[in-house]
PDB file of C-alpha atoms in Angstrom:
ATOM      1  CA  UNK A   1      -1.913   1.999  15.591  1.00 89.00           C
ATOM      2  CA  UNK A   2      -0.249   2.601  12.455  1.00 95.00           C
ATOM      3  CA  UNK A   3       2.606   3.620  10.933  1.00 97.00           C
ATOM      4  CA  UNK A   4       3.327   7.650   9.550  1.00 98.00           C
ATOM      5  CA  UNK A   5       4.529   7.049   5.967  1.00 98.00           C
ATOM      6  CA  UNK A   6       7.345   9.251   6.986  1.00 98.00           C
ATOM      7  CA  UNK A   7       8.065   6.927  10.182  1.00 98.00           C
ATOM      8  CA  UNK A   8      11.694   6.275   9.799  1.00 98.00           C
ATOM      9  CA  UNK A   9      12.289   9.656   9.141  1.00 98.00           C
ATOM     10  CA  UNK A  10      10.404  10.845  12.356  1.00 98.00           C
ATOM     11  CA  UNK A  11      12.156   8.132  14.394  1.00 98.00           C
ATOM     12  CA  UNK A  12      15.537   9.222  13.242  1.00 98.00           C
ATOM     13  CA  UNK A  13      14.680  12.734  14.338  1.00 98.00           C
ATOM     14  CA  UNK A  14      13.337  11.505  16.959  1.00 98.00           C
ATOM     15  CA  UNK A  15      15.799   9.937  18.530  1.00 98.00           C
ATOM     16  CA  UNK A  16      19.346  11.844  17.284  1.00 98.00           C
ATOM     17  CA  UNK A  17      17.258  14.927  19.292  1.00 97.00           C
ATOM     18  CA  UNK A  18      17.403  12.703  21.856  1.00 97.00           C
ATOM     19  CA  UNK A  19      20.940  11.999  22.038  1.00 96.00           C
ATOM     20  CA  UNK A  20      22.790  13.378  24.368  1.00 94.00           C
ATOM     21  CA  UNK A  21      19.334  14.146  26.950  1.00 97.00           C
ATOM     22  CA  UNK A  22      20.608  12.774  30.713  1.00 97.00           C
ATOM     23  CA  UNK A  23      18.759  10.320  32.137  1.00 97.00           C
ATOM     24  CA  UNK A  24      15.270  12.211  33.956  1.00 97.00           C
ATOM     25  CA  UNK A  25      12.468  10.438  36.051  1.00 97.00           C
ATOM     26  CA  UNK A  26       9.011  11.091  33.841  1.00 96.00           C
ATOM     27  CA  UNK A  27      10.980  13.034  31.241  1.00 95.00           C
ATOM     28  CA  UNK A  28      13.942  11.391  29.609  1.00 96.00           C
ATOM     29  CA  UNK A  29      13.598   6.997  30.786  1.00 97.00           C
ATOM     30  CA  UNK A  30      13.155   4.652  29.713  1.00 94.00           C
ATOM     31  CA  UNK A  31       9.033   4.825  29.575  1.00 95.00           C
ATOM     32  CA  UNK A  32       8.746   8.159  28.052  1.00 97.00           C
ATOM     33  CA  UNK A  33      12.098   7.086  25.659  1.00 97.00           C
ATOM     34  CA  UNK A  34      10.169   4.514  23.852  1.00 97.00           C
ATOM     35  CA  UNK A  35       6.613   6.042  24.201  1.00 97.00           C
ATOM     36  CA  UNK A  36       8.240   9.026  22.968  1.00 98.00           C
ATOM     37  CA  UNK A  37       9.208   6.768  19.615  1.00 98.00           C
ATOM     38  CA  UNK A  38       5.949   5.676  19.697  1.00 98.00           C
ATOM     39  CA  UNK A  39       4.508   8.866  19.531  1.00 98.00           C
ATOM     40  CA  UNK A  40       6.979   9.717  16.746  1.00 98.00           C
ATOM     41  CA  UNK A  41       5.908   6.717  14.361  1.00 98.00           C
ATOM     42  CA  UNK A  42       1.982   6.965  15.216  1.00 98.00           C
ATOM     43  CA  UNK A  43       1.891  10.699  17.000  1.00 98.00           C
ATOM     44  CA  UNK A  44      -0.310   8.823  19.454  1.00 97.00           C
ATOM     45  CA  UNK A  45       1.907   8.895  22.637  1.00 97.00           C
ATOM     46  CA  UNK A  46       1.051   6.347  24.490  1.00 97.00           C
ATOM     47  CA  UNK A  47       1.647   7.111  28.031  1.00 97.00           C
ATOM     48  CA  UNK A  48       0.789  11.079  27.780  1.00 97.00           C
ATOM     49  CA  UNK A  49      -1.432  11.130  31.185  1.00 97.00           C
ATOM     50  CA  UNK A  50       1.713  10.382  32.796  1.00 97.00           C
ATOM     51  CA  UNK A  51       3.709  13.038  31.752  1.00 95.00           C
ATOM     52  CA  UNK A  52       4.416  15.294  34.173  1.00 93.00           C
ATOM     53  CA  UNK A  53       2.883  13.085  37.156  1.00 96.00           C
ATOM     54  CA  UNK A  54       6.323  12.154  38.412  1.00 98.00           C
ATOM     55  CA  UNK A  55      10.181  13.198  38.986  1.00 98.00           C
ATOM     56  CA  UNK A  56      11.375   9.821  41.110  1.00 98.00           C
ATOM     57  CA  UNK A  57      11.518   6.758  41.508  1.00 97.00           C
ATOM     58  CA  UNK A  58       8.620   5.940  43.761  1.00 98.00           C
ATOM     59  CA  UNK A  59       6.718   8.624  42.279  1.00 98.00           C
ATOM     60  CA  UNK A  60       6.591   6.407  39.275  1.00 97.00           C
ATOM     61  CA  UNK A  61       5.374   3.643  40.925  1.00 97.00           C
ATOM     62  CA  UNK A  62       2.777   5.688  42.847  1.00 98.00           C
ATOM     63  CA  UNK A  63       1.438   6.842  39.011  1.00 97.00           C
ATOM     64  CA  UNK A  64       1.207   2.864  37.945  1.00 97.00           C
ATOM     65  CA  UNK A  65      -1.204   2.933  40.704  1.00 97.00           C
ATOM     66  CA  UNK A  66      -2.521   5.703  40.499  1.00 97.00           C
ATOM     67  CA  UNK A  67      -3.203   6.504  36.716  1.00 96.00           C
ATOM     68  CA  UNK A  68      -1.421   2.690  35.415  1.00 96.00           C
ATOM     69  CA  UNK A  69      -2.956  -0.424  36.408  1.00 97.00           C
ATOM     70  CA  UNK A  70      -0.626  -1.252  38.624  1.00 96.00           C
ATOM     71  CA  UNK A  71       2.933  -2.255  36.907  1.00 96.00           C
ATOM     72  CA  UNK A  72       4.723  -1.036  33.870  1.00 94.00           C
ATOM     73  CA  UNK A  73       3.611  -4.165  32.442  1.00 95.00           C
ATOM     74  CA  UNK A  74       0.516  -4.334  33.136  1.00 97.00           C
ATOM     75  CA  UNK A  75       0.002  -0.741  31.997  1.00 97.00           C
ATOM     76  CA  UNK A  76       1.861  -1.515  28.394  1.00 95.00           C
ATOM     77  CA  UNK A  77      -0.166  -4.569  28.578  1.00 96.00           C
ATOM     78  CA  UNK A  78      -3.370  -2.014  27.804  1.00 96.00           C
ATOM     79  CA  UNK A  79      -1.682   0.209  25.873  1.00 94.00           C
ATOM     80  CA  UNK A  80      -0.643  -1.822  23.206  1.00 94.00           C
ATOM     81  CA  UNK A  81      -2.158  -4.975  21.197  1.00 91.00           C
ATOM     82  CA  UNK A  82      -0.250  -8.263  21.593  1.00 88.00           C
ATOM     83  CA  UNK A  83       1.325  -9.148  18.246  1.00 87.00           C
TER      84      UNK A  83
END
């Protein structure tokens, strides 16, 4: 993934827009927040297929098995090149 030339401003805008939003599985949880930051910087949503696919912890674990690579760590490893 390559960052946009405007990535700093876009990331800042993204974080400002999320400030005050409550935690919500599948919408504003740790993974979706980070994926949104990546999208703001690159234009690519690495977790697009997960959005809207779960609404609680149990659903997130099921989504990781059904859509992902079985675990969060393995799924993220498959999405990003190690540096």
